[in-house]
Coordinates of C-alpha atoms in Angstrom, one line a residue:
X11 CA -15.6 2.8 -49.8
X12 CA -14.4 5.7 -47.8
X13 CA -18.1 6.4 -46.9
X14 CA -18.2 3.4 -45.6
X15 CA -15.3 4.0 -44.0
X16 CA -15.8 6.8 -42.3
X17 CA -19.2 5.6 -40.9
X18 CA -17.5 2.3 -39.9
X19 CA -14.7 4.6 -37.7
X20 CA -17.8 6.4 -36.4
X21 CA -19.4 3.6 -35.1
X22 CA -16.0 2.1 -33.0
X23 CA -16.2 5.9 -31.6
X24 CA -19.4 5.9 -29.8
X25 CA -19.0 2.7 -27.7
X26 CA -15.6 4.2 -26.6
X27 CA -16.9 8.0 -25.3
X28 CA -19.1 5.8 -23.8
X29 CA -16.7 3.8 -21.7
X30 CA -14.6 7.1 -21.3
X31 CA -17.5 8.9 -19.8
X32 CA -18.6 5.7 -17.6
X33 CA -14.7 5.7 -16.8
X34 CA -14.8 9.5 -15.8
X35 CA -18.2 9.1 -13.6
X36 CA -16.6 5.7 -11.5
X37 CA -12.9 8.0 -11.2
X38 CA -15.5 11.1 -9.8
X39 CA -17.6 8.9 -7.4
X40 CA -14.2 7.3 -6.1
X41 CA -12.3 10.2 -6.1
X42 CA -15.0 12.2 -4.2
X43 CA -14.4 11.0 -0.9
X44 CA -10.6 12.1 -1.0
X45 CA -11.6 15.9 -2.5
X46 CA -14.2 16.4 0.3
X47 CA -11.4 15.5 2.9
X48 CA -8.6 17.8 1.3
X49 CA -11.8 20.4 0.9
X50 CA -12.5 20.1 4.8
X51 CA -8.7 20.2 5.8
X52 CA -8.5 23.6 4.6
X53 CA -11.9 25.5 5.8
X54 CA -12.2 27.3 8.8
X55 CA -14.1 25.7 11.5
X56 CA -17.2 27.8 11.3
X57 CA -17.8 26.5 7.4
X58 CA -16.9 22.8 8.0
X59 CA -20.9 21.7 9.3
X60 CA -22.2 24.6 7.2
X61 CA -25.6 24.6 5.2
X62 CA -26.1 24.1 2.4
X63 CA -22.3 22.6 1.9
X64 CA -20.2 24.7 -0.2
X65 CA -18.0 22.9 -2.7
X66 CA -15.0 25.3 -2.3
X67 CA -13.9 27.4 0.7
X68 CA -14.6 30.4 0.5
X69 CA -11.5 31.3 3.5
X70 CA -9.1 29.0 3.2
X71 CA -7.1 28.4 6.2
X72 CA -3.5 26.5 7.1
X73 CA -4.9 26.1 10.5
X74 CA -6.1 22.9 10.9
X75 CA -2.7 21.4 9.4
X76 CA -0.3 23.8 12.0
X77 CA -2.9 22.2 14.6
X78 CA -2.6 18.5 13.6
X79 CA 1.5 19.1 13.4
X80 CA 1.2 20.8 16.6
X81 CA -0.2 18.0 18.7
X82 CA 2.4 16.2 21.2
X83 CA 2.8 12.6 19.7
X84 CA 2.8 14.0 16.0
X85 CA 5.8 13.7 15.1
X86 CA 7.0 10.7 17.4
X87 CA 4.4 8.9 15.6
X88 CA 5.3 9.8 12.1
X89 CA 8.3 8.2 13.1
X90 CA 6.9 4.6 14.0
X91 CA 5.1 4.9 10.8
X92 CA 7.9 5.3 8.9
X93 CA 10.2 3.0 10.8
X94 CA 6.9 0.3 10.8
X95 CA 6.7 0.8 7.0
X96 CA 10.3 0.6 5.7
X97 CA 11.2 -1.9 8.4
X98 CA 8.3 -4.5 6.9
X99 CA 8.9 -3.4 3.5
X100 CA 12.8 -4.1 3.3
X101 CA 12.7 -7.7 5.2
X102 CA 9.5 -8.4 3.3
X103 CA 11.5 -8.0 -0.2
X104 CA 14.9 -9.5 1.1
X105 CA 13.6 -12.6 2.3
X106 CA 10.4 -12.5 -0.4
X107 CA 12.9 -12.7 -3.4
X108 CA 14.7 -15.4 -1.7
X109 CA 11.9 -17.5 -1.4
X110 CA 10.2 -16.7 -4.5
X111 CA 14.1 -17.6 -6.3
X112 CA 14.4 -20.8 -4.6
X113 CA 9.9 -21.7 -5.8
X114 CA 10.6 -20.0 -9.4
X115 CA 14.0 -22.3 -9.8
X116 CA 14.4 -25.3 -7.9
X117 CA 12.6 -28.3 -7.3
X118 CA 12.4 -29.8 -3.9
X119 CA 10.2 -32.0 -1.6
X120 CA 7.2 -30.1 -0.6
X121 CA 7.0 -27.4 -2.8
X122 CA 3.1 -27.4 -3.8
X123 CA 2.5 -27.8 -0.5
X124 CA 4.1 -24.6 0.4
X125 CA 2.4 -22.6 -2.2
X126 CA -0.9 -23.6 -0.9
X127 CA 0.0 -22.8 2.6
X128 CA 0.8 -19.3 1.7
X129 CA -2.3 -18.9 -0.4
X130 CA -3.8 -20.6 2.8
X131 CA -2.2 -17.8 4.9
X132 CA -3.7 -14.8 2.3
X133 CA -7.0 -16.4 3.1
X134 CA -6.8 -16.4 6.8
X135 CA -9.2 -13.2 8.5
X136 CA -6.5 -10.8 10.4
X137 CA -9.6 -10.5 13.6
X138 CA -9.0 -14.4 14.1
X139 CA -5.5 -14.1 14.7
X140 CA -5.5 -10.6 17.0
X141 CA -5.3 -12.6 20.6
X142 CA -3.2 -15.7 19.8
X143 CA -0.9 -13.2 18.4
X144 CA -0.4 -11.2 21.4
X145 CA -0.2 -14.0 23.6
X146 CA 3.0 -15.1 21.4
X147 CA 4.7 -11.7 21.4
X148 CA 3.6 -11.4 24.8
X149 CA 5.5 -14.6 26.0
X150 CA 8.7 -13.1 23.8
X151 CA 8.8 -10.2 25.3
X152 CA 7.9 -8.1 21.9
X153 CA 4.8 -6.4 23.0
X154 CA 4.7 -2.8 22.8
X155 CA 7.7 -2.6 20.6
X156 CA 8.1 -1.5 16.6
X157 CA 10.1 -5.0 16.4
X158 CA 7.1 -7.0 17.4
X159 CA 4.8 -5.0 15.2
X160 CA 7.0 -5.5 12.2
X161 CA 7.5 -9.3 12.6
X162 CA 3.4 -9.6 12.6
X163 CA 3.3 -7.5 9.7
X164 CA 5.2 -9.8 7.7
X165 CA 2.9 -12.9 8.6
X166 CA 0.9 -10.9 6.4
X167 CA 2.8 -9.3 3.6
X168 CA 5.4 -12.3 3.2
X169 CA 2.7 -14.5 1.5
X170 CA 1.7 -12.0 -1.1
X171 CA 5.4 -10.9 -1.5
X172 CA 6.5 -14.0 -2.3
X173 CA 3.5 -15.5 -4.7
X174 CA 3.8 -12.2 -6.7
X175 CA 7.4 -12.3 -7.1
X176 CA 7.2 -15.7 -8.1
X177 CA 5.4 -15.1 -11.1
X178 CA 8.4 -12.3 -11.9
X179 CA 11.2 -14.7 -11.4
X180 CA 9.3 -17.2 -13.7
X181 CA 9.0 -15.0 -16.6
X182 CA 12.5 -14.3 -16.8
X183 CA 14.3 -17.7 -18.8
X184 CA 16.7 -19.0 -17.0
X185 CA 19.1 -19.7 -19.7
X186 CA 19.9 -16.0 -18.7
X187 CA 21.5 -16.9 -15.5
X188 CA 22.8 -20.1 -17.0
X189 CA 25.1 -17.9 -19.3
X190 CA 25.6 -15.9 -16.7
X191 CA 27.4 -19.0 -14.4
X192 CA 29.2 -20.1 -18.3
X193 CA 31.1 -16.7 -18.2
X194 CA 32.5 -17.3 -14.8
X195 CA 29.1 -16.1 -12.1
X196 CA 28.0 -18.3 -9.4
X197 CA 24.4 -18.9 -8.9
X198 CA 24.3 -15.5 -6.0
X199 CA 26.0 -13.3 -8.9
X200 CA 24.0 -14.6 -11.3
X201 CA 20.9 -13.9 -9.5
X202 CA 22.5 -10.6 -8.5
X203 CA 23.6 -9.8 -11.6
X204 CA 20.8 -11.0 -13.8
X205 CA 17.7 -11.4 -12.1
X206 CA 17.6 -8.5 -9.8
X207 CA 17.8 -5.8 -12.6
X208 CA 15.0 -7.3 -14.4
X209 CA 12.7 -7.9 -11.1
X210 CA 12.8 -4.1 -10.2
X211 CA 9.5 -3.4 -11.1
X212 CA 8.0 -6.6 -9.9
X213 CA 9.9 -5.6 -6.4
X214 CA 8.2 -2.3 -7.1
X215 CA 4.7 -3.3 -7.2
X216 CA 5.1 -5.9 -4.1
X217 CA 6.8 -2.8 -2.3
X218 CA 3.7 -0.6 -2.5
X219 CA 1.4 -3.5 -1.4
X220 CA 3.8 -4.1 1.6
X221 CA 3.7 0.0 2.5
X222 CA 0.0 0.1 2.0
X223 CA -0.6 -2.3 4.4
X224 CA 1.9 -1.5 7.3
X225 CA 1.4 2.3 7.0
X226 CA -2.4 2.5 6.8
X227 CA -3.2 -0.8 9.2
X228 CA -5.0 0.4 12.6
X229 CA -6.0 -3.0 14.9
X230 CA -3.0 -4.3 15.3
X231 CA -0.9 -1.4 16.5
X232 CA -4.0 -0.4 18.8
X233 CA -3.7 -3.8 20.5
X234 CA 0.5 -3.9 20.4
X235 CA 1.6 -0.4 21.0
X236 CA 0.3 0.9 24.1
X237 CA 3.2 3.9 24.8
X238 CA 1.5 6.8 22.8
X239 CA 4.6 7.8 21.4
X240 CA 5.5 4.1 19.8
X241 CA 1.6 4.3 18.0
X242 CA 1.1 5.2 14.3
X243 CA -0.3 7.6 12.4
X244 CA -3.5 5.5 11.9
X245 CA -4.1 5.6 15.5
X246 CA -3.2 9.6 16.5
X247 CA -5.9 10.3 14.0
X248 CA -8.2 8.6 16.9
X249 CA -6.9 11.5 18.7
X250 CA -9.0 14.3 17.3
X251 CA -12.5 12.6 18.1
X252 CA -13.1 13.1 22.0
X253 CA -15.8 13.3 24.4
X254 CA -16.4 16.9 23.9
X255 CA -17.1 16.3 20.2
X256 CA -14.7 15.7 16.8
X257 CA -12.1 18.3 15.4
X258 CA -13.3 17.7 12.0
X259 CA -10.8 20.3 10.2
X260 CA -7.8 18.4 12.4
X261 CA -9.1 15.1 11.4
X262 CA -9.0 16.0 7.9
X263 CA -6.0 17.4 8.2
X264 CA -3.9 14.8 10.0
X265 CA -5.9 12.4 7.4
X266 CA -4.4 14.2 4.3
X267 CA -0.8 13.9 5.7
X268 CA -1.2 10.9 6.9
X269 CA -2.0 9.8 3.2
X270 CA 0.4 12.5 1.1
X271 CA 3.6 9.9 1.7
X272 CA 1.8 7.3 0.1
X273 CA 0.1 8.9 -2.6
X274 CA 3.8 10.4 -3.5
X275 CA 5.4 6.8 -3.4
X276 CA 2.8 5.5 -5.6
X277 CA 3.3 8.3 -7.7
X278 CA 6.8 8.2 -8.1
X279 CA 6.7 4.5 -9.3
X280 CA 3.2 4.0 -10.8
X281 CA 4.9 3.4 -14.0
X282 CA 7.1 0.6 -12.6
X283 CA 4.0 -1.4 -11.0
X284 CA 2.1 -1.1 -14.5
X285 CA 5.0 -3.0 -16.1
X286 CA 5.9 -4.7 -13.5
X287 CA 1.8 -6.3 -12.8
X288 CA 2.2 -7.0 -17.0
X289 CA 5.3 -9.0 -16.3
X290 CA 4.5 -11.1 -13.1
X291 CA 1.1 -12.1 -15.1
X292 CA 3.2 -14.0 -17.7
X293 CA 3.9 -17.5 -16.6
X294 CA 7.4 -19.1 -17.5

């Protein structure tokens, strides 16, 4: 029997280093892309187009970062970034949970009907909607401003904000907040009290989508922002290709920093959008 055993725990082995080494090989291929741009960031510019391509530089150099930092709109446009990101992000989760409380909890007139408009809205291609867009902001007076930029934004993160954290909101029973109102709560400090702390990691996981997309988006800002100063980071990166050629090792570089805040926020709460994607996929 142990024999058996043993040759039985053998067998569930095999097919498992199997999908750990198929696992390993996708996380190289993806993961590739991102080492060759840290790799170029730090070579000096006469081993960046060398041949054959070296794997590891040889002279590593801070240079191409102390140029890409150095540049005029740098830092003006980190700022719009990270005014951009937070703005959409904060309004995106205040007026998300609202919504997604009031689909998860109530039952009113028109409610299926306004869960297919916002999957209607997810499904809607951004290109289609670049002119009539400006034309509206144009007429309010919002063009070239981080205000008008962040209210577009939200056309597109709202949606997905509020059909994720609808799933969250339904998984928590609501006898929760019911006892809550029994031992003296209204329904705002019930909901305040009671379902907040439990939707942090759904609130998590719909931050990070909401960040992704305002920091890293590039075709709306190029059309809205004209004042070099208001544009993102996504479009000084534009900056280091000119007529004269591309600054490879300053492209690289102002593309790593432009990703390091990212990568840090999604490291900071990867654990929170894990639990929280295992909660929202439970229905109530």
């Amino acid at each position: 029997m142990s024999a058996r055993k043993g040759r039985g725990a053998t067998a569930v082995r095999r097919p498992r280093r199997r999908y750990d080494l198929l696992g390993l090989l996708v996380a190289a291929l993806l993961g590739f892309p991102v080492y060759w741009m840290v790799l170029t960031a730090f070579r000096p510019a006469t081993e960046i187009l060398s041949l054959p391509p070296e794997f590891w530089p040889s002279h590593p150099t801070l240079g191409n970062f102390a140029r890409a930092m150095g540049t005029e709109t740098f830092w003006p446009n980190v700022r719009s970034s990270a005014v951009i990101g937070l703005g959409t992000v904060l309004v995106s989760l205040v007026v998300g949970t609202l919504a997604a409380f009031a689909l998860a909890r109530f039952r009113f007139a028109g409610r299926k009907a306004f869960v297919v408009v916002i999957l209607t809205v997810q499904m809607i291609p951004l290109a289609a909607l670049i002119i009539p867009v400006y034309l509206l902001l144009n007429d309010a007076g919002l063009t070239d401003s981080l205000g008008g930029v962040i209210l577009v934004y939200l056309v597109f993160t709202l949606p997905f904000t509020v059909w994720m954290l609808h799933g969250f909101i339904a998984a928590i029973p609501a006898e929760l907040e019911e006892a809550a109102m029994v031992d003296g709560c209204g329904r705002f400090g019930a909901f305040v009290r009671i379902i907040l702390p439990l939707l942090a990691p759904g609130l998590v996981a719909t931050s990070v989508f909401a960040m992704v997309q305002a920091w890293n988006e590039y075709v709306l800002v190029y059309v809205l922002l004209s004042t070099p100063e208001k544009q993102t980071l996504s479009i000084w990166l534009v900056s280091f290709q000119t007529s004269f050629g591309t600054d490879y090792g300053g492209l690289m570089a102002g593309a790593t920093l432009t990703a390091l805040p990212v990568v840090i926020f999604f490291l900071a709460v990867q654990r929170k959008i894990a639990a929280g994607l295992a909660t929202g996929a439970v229905k109530g």
